[in-house]
Amino acid sequence: MAGILQGSLRLRTTLKGPLSIFGSSSASGGLLHPPQPAGLRHGTARRRTLHDRDDVTKTTSPGASPERLPFSTVTLEDLDFFRRILPGRTITDPDLLESCNVDWLKSVRGSSEVLLRPQTTQEVSQILSYCNSRNLAVNTQGGNTGLVGGSVPVYDEIVLSTALMNKILSFDSISGVLTCQAGCVLEHLSVYLEQRDHIMPLDLGAKGSCHIGGNVATNAGGLRLLRYGSLHGTVLGVETVLADGQVLDCLSTLRKDNTGYDLKQLFIGSEGTLGVITAVSVLCPRKSKSVHVMFLGCETFDQLLKTFQLCRGMLGEILSAFEFLDSECMRLLNTHLKLDNPISDCPFYMVIETSGSDARHDEEKLHNFLEEAMTSSLVSDGTLATEESKAKALWSMRERVTEALRHDGFNYKYDVSLPVETIYQLVTDMRAHLGGQAKSVVGYGHMGDGNLHLNITSPTKDAKLLAAIEPFVYEWTSARRGSVSAEHGLGLKKRNYIYYSKSSRAVAVMAGIKAMLDPRGILNPYKTLPDRLL
Amino acid sequence: MAGILQGSLRLRTTLKGPLSIFGSSSASGGLLHPPQPAGLRHGTARRRTLHDRDDVTKTTSPGASPERLPFSTVTLEDLDFFRRILPGRTITDPDLLESCNVDWLKSVRGSSEVLLRPQTTQEVSQILSYCNSRNLAVNTQGGNTGLVGGSVPVYDEIVLSTALMNKILSFDSISGVLTCQAGCVLEHLSVYLEQRDHIMPLDLGAKGSCHIGGNVATNAGGLRLLRYGSLHGTVLGVETVLADGQVLDCLSTLRKDNTGYDLKQLFIGSEGTLGVITAVSVLCPRKSKSVHVMFLGCETFDQLLKTFQLCRGMLGEILSAFEFLDSECMRLLNTHLKLDNPISDCPFYMVIETSGSDARHDEEKLHNFLEEAMTSSLVSDGTLATEESKAKALWSMRERVTEALRHDGFNYKYDVSLPVETIYQLVTDMRAHLGGQAKSVVGYGHMGDGNLHLNITSPTKDAKLLAAIEPFVYEWTSARRGSVSAEHGLGLKKRNYIYYSKSSRAVAVMAGIKAMLDPRGILNPYKTLPDRLL
């Protein structure tokens, strides 16, 4: 039986990052989620609880895991209600619940005992209206591919899955605007659009599982941001159910709309803490007639930087991705996934993609660029793919680094953005700082966006190593006005590190918005915002 | 002496649109700005007022103009304070105040008696902190080029001009990120960037006067949106001073930052009602090596639509603008500005711009496109410019339509966005609806963004004509889920039309955000949000 304590203990023993820096119980800061008065927990006393919880002892540790907030617990009456509105889609079977209680990295675990699978916005509205009145916490879950513990319950929050909300509502081939429910899988949308001569403006490694609603809720970045910009620009509309069950319809399909504040922006990147995204409309670019992928190697990071600049100048409007990895990534790809280096060994590698409307023009531009890059000795070796299968193989050298890392041991993952010229210095400095303590220290990421994925591995979880990494990595980033979470979000794991990138005034405004839209704090509690306001 | 009454009367007699649809004094809706208790007007009783206001009679008309809210009036002590912190930059000379009390269209007029010209964020902070404590209303003003009465005071609000906040703070040629103060003129920034091989991601007719802070505050669209997207995507950071004087530093220069809610988005398009934008950082594209402009004519709107589709396919990544105007616009350009039609007479004209990195490639693409467009009889006539002077001349056929309209008589201006295939139908339907009542009914705009500028002229202001236009135009747009303000914003003139494009729930959330960030409502009152909540 998964009680609160068990969930909490599990959380504490499996969490990778300590959540302590702002989590101390000192009186200096105000509690962001002050314990609610018992009166808010109306109904629980006179209801039968789903499980006997008399054995529960509250954890009061000031350390990693947050205190469970005084939400109600799910009763049999609650289940009756859910089963009435979601017949056959109210799941309590522990085996079926297992996968939605654990994140993809298997780094955090909750103890939810109820999974709800609505199909319509109206059903989501009914669920939230009920949960809000009952003070039941809700964890919205898309494809559960997040890396910061944002998509799984921390305690016994009800899991609201968008998996059955997977209908495409409309596609307008003239404007390129797609409108769909939140639970559509990114790859399915991509396939649907490619058949209609369009593409999604975002692409990421998790595309086979992640939901578009989750992408929008986490403001996913990915591989196409360099060309098509962030979701704040390409998402035209969002339909959201607010905590009290009211539907906020901002599902515009217009490119321009200056009638009042752009509310949808609030929900993009709010990680399910301000509302449940039920549908989105997205501006989709035309599919390019010609796509080329290059895999190039160079000797120094400075050369890599210069190659990027050369690319921007010579490939201009056809440049659609500029990714990089270091030789340590290549070693892990060789060792764990048996992927062969398609070129000769180099300290740094680039995956460069172009997308254009005229293959001959693109090839000419690529030829000129490669000639210039080789003759000026920026690039040591390289290969160019025009066929789709070869292009995919080259892309996999970049996309499968995450997978290779999982085979290397316990992962410490950092996702920072920095002025592009400084991003690799963090990897170098971290290596020097750690000496021989880590198994691997690797750097890769989205060069064009100044976004570094710094990953450190150890044979098993290693508290001493972690103490050497943090807060070093955050302080290093903060000192350069970087972001401690470029595209992964804060979720559970990084919520208390927000102050490294945001001022206390900004966090206070965020907390004000949260309190306004979700006064009881039932939506994805313990996530995104820190435990305490400074 | 410009008292409240005078300001109010002037407003009522010069406003073009009636502000009555939601402005009735019926008890059905809650007042968005309920009269503040007299206690809030602390200090006014014991202070000497700047002018004797005993002659003031409050207007209680339920019609066009809003009631003056019970803000304090500026006293001599207030002026002393402002002169201490802004020596030589606290303006009370009526001649100097004249231009900032009247909008560019000369359609609305306020009666402010104080103009403040801060140079730094710190000064703005001091001003707002003081005004908030004194309950003095503030109207932030950039280049005063807005078209909806958002940039001028309605009554005696203090005008806070950003004109002296015109410093470029930094430009990073590697990332293309420009950081500057809010008062930089768009054209100055463009010139600065062009010298550094970059361009601003936005361009608009008012570039010679408008301030980047005003552009961001109004989420300006303009001529490059098709290619570079909206400011919600290209603005990376915003520094804002909140109503209470606190500085909210979201002046990131990073392309990616998912640490908490993206607060800067709130200020983009909020028309100065949530905070005073003091600095911004903008992601600037590389300057294209090759720019071409075509001016084409076609017989029907359906052909224009098909030409746009052909462009998207054949010009793809080099397409940077697709604008249109109708033959009525051409007539006004001929008549009032003596501009000659560069091609033969047609019912519709297009201005199409391409920007690319290789002139030869671009010309080949253009050649292929033109051949296809001519042989398939989509386009009747056209001309192509490669030289900058000729390109500018072609662009002026589109950019100077607004100017030609001003010479045609009194202007009724509408700025709607709609599904692209329906945008011109509104012009046709409006012509049929008005019969011979109007002098001219013209349509032009940003085809690629589904954004129509519908303009109607009459020899002088004509209440009967206005009654025939409105609410017809809004109902027509609303029925097609269009936006009643695509890029101009709501300002004073259109605030009460918000419900045609936004739900009452959405407006209530906006009002909640306003109340949270500006509890006394001192920032740009009477703008953007409607007088009443439904």
PDB file of N, CA, C and O in Angstrom, chain A residues 172-227:
ATOM      1  N   ASP A 172      -5.724  24.092 -41.333  1.00  0.00           N
ATOM      2  CA  ASP A 172      -5.997  24.993 -42.443  1.00  0.00           C
ATOM      3  C   ASP A 172      -4.735  25.092 -43.293  1.00  0.00           C
ATOM      4  O   ASP A 172      -3.734  25.673 -42.879  1.00  0.00           O
ATOM      5  N   SER A 173      -4.786  24.501 -44.476  1.00  0.00           N
ATOM      6  CA  SER A 173      -3.555  24.420 -45.285  1.00  0.00           C
ATOM      7  C   SER A 173      -3.170  25.788 -45.858  1.00  0.00           C
ATOM      8  O   SER A 173      -2.043  25.973 -46.289  1.00  0.00           O
ATOM      9  N   ILE A 174      -4.108  26.716 -45.881  1.00  0.00           N
ATOM     10  CA  ILE A 174      -3.735  28.051 -46.387  1.00  0.00           C
ATOM     11  C   ILE A 174      -2.892  28.804 -45.353  1.00  0.00           C
ATOM     12  O   ILE A 174      -1.823  29.310 -45.643  1.00  0.00           O
ATOM     13  N   SER A 175      -3.379  28.817 -44.118  1.00  0.00           N
ATOM     14  CA  SER A 175      -2.630  29.545 -43.085  1.00  0.00           C
ATOM     15  C   SER A 175      -1.578  28.670 -42.406  1.00  0.00           C
ATOM     16  O   SER A 175      -0.675  29.174 -41.753  1.00  0.00           O
ATOM     17  N   GLY A 176      -1.702  27.348 -42.537  1.00  0.00           N
ATOM     18  CA  GLY A 176      -0.784  26.449 -41.838  1.00  0.00           C
ATOM     19  C   GLY A 176      -1.084  26.312 -40.351  1.00  0.00           C
ATOM     20  O   GLY A 176      -0.221  25.912 -39.571  1.00  0.00           O
ATOM     21  N   VAL A 177      -2.316  26.623 -39.953  1.00  0.00           N
ATOM     22  CA  VAL A 177      -2.645  26.553 -38.522  1.00  0.00           C
ATOM     23  C   VAL A 177      -3.315  25.221 -38.182  1.00  0.00           C
ATOM     24  O   VAL A 177      -4.342  24.850 -38.755  1.00  0.00           O
ATOM     25  N   LEU A 178      -2.701  24.523 -37.253  1.00  0.00           N
ATOM     26  CA  LEU A 178      -3.211  23.246 -36.747  1.00  0.00           C
ATOM     27  C   LEU A 178      -3.855  23.484 -35.390  1.00  0.00           C
ATOM     28  O   LEU A 178      -3.275  24.146 -34.532  1.00  0.00           O
ATOM     29  N   THR A 179      -5.047  22.936 -35.189  1.00  0.00           N
ATOM     30  CA  THR A 179      -5.684  23.009 -33.872  1.00  0.00           C
ATOM     31  C   THR A 179      -5.969  21.580 -33.424  1.00  0.00           C
ATOM     32  O   THR A 179      -6.522  20.781 -34.184  1.00  0.00           O
ATOM     33  N   CYS A 180      -5.541  21.255 -32.226  1.00  0.00           N
ATOM     34  CA  CYS A 180      -5.712  19.872 -31.767  1.00  0.00           C
ATOM     35  C   CYS A 180      -5.845  19.815 -30.254  1.00  0.00           C
ATOM     36  O   CYS A 180      -5.536  20.784 -29.556  1.00  0.00           O
ATOM     37  N   GLN A 181      -6.305  18.672 -29.781  1.00  0.00           N
ATOM     38  CA  GLN A 181      -6.377  18.465 -28.337  1.00  0.00           C
ATOM     39  C   GLN A 181      -4.967  18.303 -27.765  1.00  0.00           C
ATOM     40  O   GLN A 181      -4.008  17.981 -28.477  1.00  0.00           O
ATOM     41  N   ALA A 182      -4.888  18.493 -26.465  1.00  0.00           N
ATOM     42  CA  ALA A 182      -3.578  18.546 -25.800  1.00  0.00           C
ATOM     43  C   ALA A 182      -2.823  17.221 -25.800  1.00  0.00           C
ATOM     44  O   ALA A 182      -1.600  17.193 -25.682  1.00  0.00           O
ATOM     45  N   GLY A 183      -3.573  16.108 -25.919  1.00  0.00           N
ATOM     46  CA  GLY A 183      -2.911  14.813 -25.775  1.00  0.00           C
ATOM     47  C   GLY A 183      -2.365  14.237 -27.060  1.00  0.00           C
ATOM     48  O   GLY A 183      -1.866  13.102 -27.071  1.00  0.00           O
ATOM     49  N   CYS A 184      -2.401  14.989 -28.149  1.00  0.00           N
ATOM     50  CA  CYS A 184      -1.828  14.488 -29.403  1.00  0.00           C
ATOM     51  C   CYS A 184      -0.318  14.310 -29.240  1.00  0.00           C
ATOM     52  O   CYS A 184       0.369  15.204 -28.737  1.00  0.00           O
ATOM     53  N   VAL A 185       0.174  13.161 -29.679  1.00  0.00           N
ATOM     54  CA  VAL A 185       1.615  12.886 -29.599  1.00  0.00           C
ATOM     55  C   VAL A 185       2.331  13.681 -30.700  1.00  0.00           C
ATOM     56  O   VAL A 185       1.865  13.714 -31.849  1.00  0.00           O
ATOM     57  N   LEU A 186       3.416  14.321 -30.328  1.00  0.00           N
ATOM     58  CA  LEU A 186       4.120  15.203 -31.269  1.00  0.00           C
ATOM     59  C   LEU A 186       4.427  14.515 -32.594  1.00  0.00           C
ATOM     60  O   LEU A 186       4.234  15.082 -33.671  1.00  0.00           O
ATOM     61  N   GLU A 187       4.893  13.275 -32.528  1.00  0.00           N
ATOM     62  CA  GLU A 187       5.268  12.582 -33.766  1.00  0.00           C
ATOM     63  C   GLU A 187       4.043  12.308 -34.644  1.00  0.00           C
ATOM     64  O   GLU A 187       4.134  12.371 -35.874  1.00  0.00           O
ATOM     65  N   HIS A 188       2.912  12.016 -34.001  1.00  0.00           N
ATOM     66  CA  HIS A 188       1.699  11.797 -34.796  1.00  0.00           C
ATOM     67  C   HIS A 188       1.318  13.073 -35.533  1.00  0.00           C
ATOM     68  O   HIS A 188       0.930  13.036 -36.702  1.00  0.00           O
ATOM     69  N   LEU A 189       1.443  14.188 -34.848  1.00  0.00           N
ATOM     70  CA  LEU A 189       1.145  15.464 -35.495  1.00  0.00           C
ATOM     71  C   LEU A 189       2.103  15.719 -36.650  1.00  0.00           C
ATOM     72  O   LEU A 189       1.705  16.183 -37.723  1.00  0.00           O
ATOM     73  N   SER A 190       3.372  15.375 -36.436  1.00  0.00           N
ATOM     74  CA  SER A 190       4.375  15.568 -37.486  1.00  0.00           C
ATOM     75  C   SER A 190       4.028  14.752 -38.724  1.00  0.00           C
ATOM     76  O   SER A 190       4.085  15.251 -39.851  1.00  0.00           O
ATOM     77  N   VAL A 191       3.650  13.496 -38.517  1.00  0.00           N
ATOM     78  CA  VAL A 191       3.306  12.632 -39.642  1.00  0.00           C
ATOM     79  C   VAL A 191       2.074  13.180 -40.370  1.00  0.00           C
ATOM     80  O   VAL A 191       2.053  13.301 -41.599  1.00  0.00           O
ATOM     81  N   TYR A 192       1.078  13.560 -39.564  1.00  0.00           N
ATOM     82  CA  TYR A 192      -0.155  14.126 -40.140  1.00  0.00           C
ATOM     83  C   TYR A 192       0.165  15.346 -41.008  1.00  0.00           C
ATOM     84  O   TYR A 192      -0.341  15.495 -42.119  1.00  0.00           O
ATOM     85  N   LEU A 193       1.032  16.208 -40.490  1.00  0.00           N
ATOM     86  CA  LEU A 193       1.350  17.442 -41.214  1.00  0.00           C
ATOM     87  C   LEU A 193       2.205  17.184 -42.446  1.00  0.00           C
ATOM     88  O   LEU A 193       2.023  17.823 -43.487  1.00  0.00           O
ATOM     89  N   GLU A 194       3.139  16.259 -42.325  1.00  0.00           N
ATOM     90  CA  GLU A 194       4.013  15.992 -43.478  1.00  0.00           C
ATOM     91  C   GLU A 194       3.190  15.513 -44.674  1.00  0.00           C
ATOM     92  O   GLU A 194       3.509  15.819 -45.823  1.00  0.00           O
ATOM     93  N   GLN A 195       2.126  14.780 -44.369  1.00  0.00           N
ATOM     94  CA  GLN A 195       1.240  14.343 -45.460  1.00  0.00           C
ATOM     95  C   GLN A 195       0.514  15.537 -46.083  1.00  0.00           C
ATOM     96  O   GLN A 195      -0.058  15.425 -47.160  1.00  0.00           O
ATOM     97  N   ARG A 196       0.528  16.651 -45.394  1.00  0.00           N
ATOM     98  CA  ARG A 196      -0.159  17.845 -45.885  1.00  0.00           C
ATOM     99  C   ARG A 196       0.841  18.964 -46.188  1.00  0.00           C
ATOM    100  O   ARG A 196       0.515  20.136 -46.145  1.00  0.00           O
ATOM    101  N   ASP A 197       2.095  18.553 -46.445  1.00  0.00           N
ATOM    102  CA  ASP A 197       3.114  19.484 -46.924  1.00  0.00           C
ATOM    103  C   ASP A 197       3.535  20.525 -45.868  1.00  0.00           C
ATOM    104  O   ASP A 197       3.976  21.615 -46.213  1.00  0.00           O
ATOM    105  N   HIS A 198       3.360  20.199 -44.604  1.00  0.00           N
ATOM    106  CA  HIS A 198       3.755  21.090 -43.518  1.00  0.00           C
ATOM    107  C   HIS A 198       4.555  20.307 -42.469  1.00  0.00           C
ATOM    108  O   HIS A 198       4.633  19.081 -42.521  1.00  0.00           O
ATOM    109  N   ILE A 199       5.135  21.037 -41.535  1.00  0.00           N
ATOM    110  CA  ILE A 199       5.827  20.389 -40.409  1.00  0.00           C
ATOM    111  C   ILE A 199       5.444  21.098 -39.118  1.00  0.00           C
ATOM    112  O   ILE A 199       4.937  22.219 -39.136  1.00  0.00           O
ATOM    113  N   MET A 200       5.711  20.422 -37.989  1.00  0.00           N
ATOM    114  CA  MET A 200       5.547  21.085 -36.704  1.00  0.00           C
ATOM    115  C   MET A 200       6.732  22.043 -36.521  1.00  0.00           C
ATOM    116  O   MET A 200       7.843  21.741 -36.939  1.00  0.00           O
ATOM    117  N   PRO A 201       6.517  23.182 -35.849  1.00  0.00           N
ATOM    118  CA  PRO A 201       7.642  24.110 -35.657  1.00  0.00           C
ATOM    119  C   PRO A 201       8.605  23.649 -34.572  1.00  0.00           C
ATOM    120  O   PRO A 201       9.605  24.323 -34.315  1.00  0.00           O
ATOM    121  N   LEU A 202       8.305  22.517 -33.936  1.00  0.00           N
ATOM    122  CA  LEU A 202       9.243  21.996 -32.943  1.00  0.00           C
ATOM    123  C   LEU A 202       9.455  20.512 -33.156  1.00  0.00           C
ATOM    124  O   LEU A 202       8.600  19.813 -33.702  1.00  0.00           O
ATOM    125  N   ASP A 203      10.625  20.075 -32.741  1.00  0.00           N
ATOM    126  CA  ASP A 203      11.000  18.674 -32.878  1.00  0.00           C
ATOM    127  C   ASP A 203      11.939  18.377 -31.725  1.00  0.00           C
ATOM    128  O   ASP A 203      12.806  19.187 -31.404  1.00  0.00           O
ATOM    129  N   LEU A 204      11.739  17.232 -31.078  1.00  0.00           N
ATOM    130  CA  LEU A 204      12.664  16.889 -29.995  1.00  0.00           C
ATOM    131  C   LEU A 204      12.772  15.393 -29.849  1.00  0.00           C
ATOM    132  O   LEU A 204      11.933  14.647 -30.384  1.00  0.00           O
ATOM    133  N   GLY A 205      13.782  14.955 -29.163  1.00  0.00           N
ATOM    134  CA  GLY A 205      14.071  13.530 -29.038  1.00  0.00           C
ATOM    135  C   GLY A 205      12.891  12.712 -28.536  1.00  0.00           C
ATOM    136  O   GLY A 205      12.682  11.582 -28.964  1.00  0.00           O
ATOM    137  N   ALA A 206      12.099  13.291 -27.653  1.00  0.00           N
ATOM    138  CA  ALA A 206      10.990  12.553 -27.035  1.00  0.00           C
ATOM    139  C   ALA A 206       9.734  12.543 -27.898  1.00  0.00           C
ATOM    140  O   ALA A 206       8.659  12.168 -27.433  1.00  0.00           O
ATOM    141  N   LYS A 207       9.857  12.923 -29.171  1.00  0.00           N
ATOM    142  CA  LYS A 207       8.651  13.139 -29.990  1.00  0.00           C
ATOM    143  C   LYS A 207       7.728  11.928 -30.078  1.00  0.00           C
ATOM    144  O   LYS A 207       6.517  12.088 -30.258  1.00  0.00           O
ATOM    145  N   GLY A 208       8.276  10.747 -29.937  1.00  0.00           N
ATOM    146  CA  GLY A 208       7.448   9.548 -30.041  1.00  0.00           C
ATOM    147  C   GLY A 208       6.483   9.373 -28.877  1.00  0.00           C
ATOM    148  O   GLY A 208       5.522   8.599 -28.971  1.00  0.00           O
ATOM    149  N   SER A 209       6.723  10.047 -27.769  1.00  0.00           N
ATOM    150  CA  SER A 209       5.856   9.908 -26.587  1.00  0.00           C
ATOM    151  C   SER A 209       5.244  11.219 -26.123  1.00  0.00           C
ATOM    152  O   SER A 209       4.134  11.219 -25.591  1.00  0.00           O
ATOM    153  N   CYS A 210       5.972  12.308 -26.259  1.00  0.00           N
ATOM    154  CA  CYS A 210       5.514  13.553 -25.632  1.00  0.00           C
ATOM    155  C   CYS A 210       4.239  14.075 -26.278  1.00  0.00           C
ATOM    156  O   CYS A 210       3.996  13.858 -27.461  1.00  0.00           O
ATOM    157  N   HIS A 211       3.422  14.740 -25.470  1.00  0.00           N
ATOM    158  CA  HIS A 211       2.163  15.302 -25.956  1.00  0.00           C
ATOM    159  C   HIS A 211       2.356  16.786 -26.257  1.00  0.00           C
ATOM    160  O   HIS A 211       3.093  17.479 -25.548  1.00  0.00           O
ATOM    161  N   ILE A 212       1.616  17.268 -27.237  1.00  0.00           N
ATOM    162  CA  ILE A 212       1.738  18.692 -27.586  1.00  0.00           C
ATOM    163  C   ILE A 212       1.317  19.577 -26.404  1.00  0.00           C
ATOM    164  O   ILE A 212       1.903  20.632 -26.176  1.00  0.00           O
ATOM    165  N   GLY A 213       0.357  19.119 -25.626  1.00  0.00           N
ATOM    166  CA  GLY A 213      -0.046  19.907 -24.453  1.00  0.00           C
ATOM    167  C   GLY A 213       1.096  20.034 -23.453  1.00  0.00           C
ATOM    168  O   GLY A 213       1.327  21.099 -22.879  1.00  0.00           O
ATOM    169  N   GLY A 214       1.827  18.936 -23.273  1.00  0.00           N
ATOM    170  CA  GLY A 214       2.997  18.965 -22.404  1.00  0.00           C
ATOM    171  C   GLY A 214       4.099  19.836 -22.985  1.00  0.00           C
ATOM    172  O   GLY A 214       4.776  20.574 -22.270  1.00  0.00           O
ATOM    173  N   ASN A 215       4.270  19.762 -24.280  1.00  0.00           N
ATOM    174  CA  ASN A 215       5.260  20.629 -24.943  1.00  0.00           C
ATOM    175  C   ASN A 215       4.967  22.094 -24.662  1.00  0.00           C
ATOM    176  O   ASN A 215       5.859  22.875 -24.348  1.00  0.00           O
ATOM    177  N   VAL A 216       3.692  22.449 -24.808  1.00  0.00           N
ATOM    178  CA  VAL A 216       3.315  23.847 -24.600  1.00  0.00           C
ATOM    179  C   VAL A 216       3.413  24.199 -23.112  1.00  0.00           C
ATOM    180  O   VAL A 216       3.930  25.257 -22.746  1.00  0.00           O
ATOM    181  N   ALA A 217       2.955  23.306 -22.265  1.00  0.00           N
ATOM    182  CA  ALA A 217       2.993  23.568 -20.821  1.00  0.00           C
ATOM    183  C   ALA A 217       4.418  23.747 -20.315  1.00  0.00           C
ATOM    184  O   ALA A 217       4.653  24.457 -19.334  1.00  0.00           O
ATOM    185  N   THR A 218       5.371  23.098 -20.989  1.00  0.00           N
ATOM    186  CA  THR A 218       6.762  23.205 -20.544  1.00  0.00           C
ATOM    187  C   THR A 218       7.583  24.111 -21.460  1.00  0.00           C
ATOM    188  O   THR A 218       8.795  24.219 -21.288  1.00  0.00           O
ATOM    189  N   ASN A 219       6.921  24.735 -22.437  1.00  0.00           N
ATOM    190  CA  ASN A 219       7.642  25.580 -23.404  1.00  0.00           C
ATOM    191  C   ASN A 219       8.849  24.837 -23.964  1.00  0.00           C
ATOM    192  O   ASN A 219       9.984  25.319 -23.930  1.00  0.00           O
ATOM    193  N   ALA A 220       8.588  23.643 -24.487  1.00  0.00           N
ATOM    194  CA  ALA A 220       9.674  22.809 -25.012  1.00  0.00           C
ATOM    195  C   ALA A 220      10.447  23.544 -26.102  1.00  0.00           C
ATOM    196  O   ALA A 220       9.869  24.288 -26.896  1.00  0.00           O
ATOM    197  N   GLY A 221      11.754  23.352 -26.112  1.00  0.00           N
ATOM    198  CA  GLY A 221      12.600  24.014 -27.100  1.00  0.00           C
ATOM    199  C   GLY A 221      12.866  23.080 -28.273  1.00  0.00           C
ATOM    200  O   GLY A 221      12.108  23.023 -29.227  1.00  0.00           O
ATOM    201  N   GLY A 222      13.944  22.313 -28.164  1.00  0.00           N
ATOM    202  CA  GLY A 222      14.212  21.305 -29.168  1.00  0.00           C
ATOM    203  C   GLY A 222      15.049  21.784 -30.326  1.00  0.00           C
ATOM    204  O   GLY A 222      15.747  22.798 -30.247  1.00  0.00           O
ATOM    205  N   LEU A 223      14.942  21.015 -31.411  1.00  0.00           N
ATOM    206  CA  LEU A 223      15.919  21.097 -32.486  1.00  0.00           C
ATOM    207  C   LEU A 223      15.607  22.149 -33.545  1.00  0.00           C
ATOM    208  O   LEU A 223      16.453  22.461 -34.368  1.00  0.00           O
ATOM    209  N   ARG A 224      14.395  22.659 -33.569  1.00  0.00           N
ATOM    210  CA  ARG A 224      14.033  23.594 -34.640  1.00  0.00           C
ATOM    211  C   ARG A 224      13.891  25.031 -34.165  1.00  0.00           C
ATOM    212  O   ARG A 224      13.490  25.902 -34.924  1.00  0.00           O
ATOM    213  N   LEU A 225      14.184  25.272 -32.889  1.00  0.00           N
ATOM    214  CA  LEU A 225      13.972  26.600 -32.332  1.00  0.00           C
ATOM    215  C   LEU A 225      14.797  27.656 -33.062  1.00  0.00           C
ATOM    216  O   LEU A 225      14.346  28.780 -33.288  1.00  0.00           O
ATOM    217  N   LEU A 226      16.010  27.275 -33.449  1.00  0.00           N
ATOM    218  CA  LEU A 226      16.897  28.200 -34.160  1.00  0.00           C
ATOM    219  C   LEU A 226      16.184  28.817 -35.362  1.00  0.00           C
ATOM    220  O   LEU A 226      16.315  30.012 -35.628  1.00  0.00           O
ATOM    221  N   ARG A 227      15.424  27.987 -36.080  1.00  0.00           N
ATOM    222  CA  ARG A 227      14.784  28.447 -37.307  1.00  0.00           C
ATOM    223  C   ARG A 227      13.394  29.034 -37.060  1.00  0.00           C
ATOM    224  O   ARG A 227      13.049  30.086 -37.597  1.00  0.00           O
TER     225      ARG A 227
END
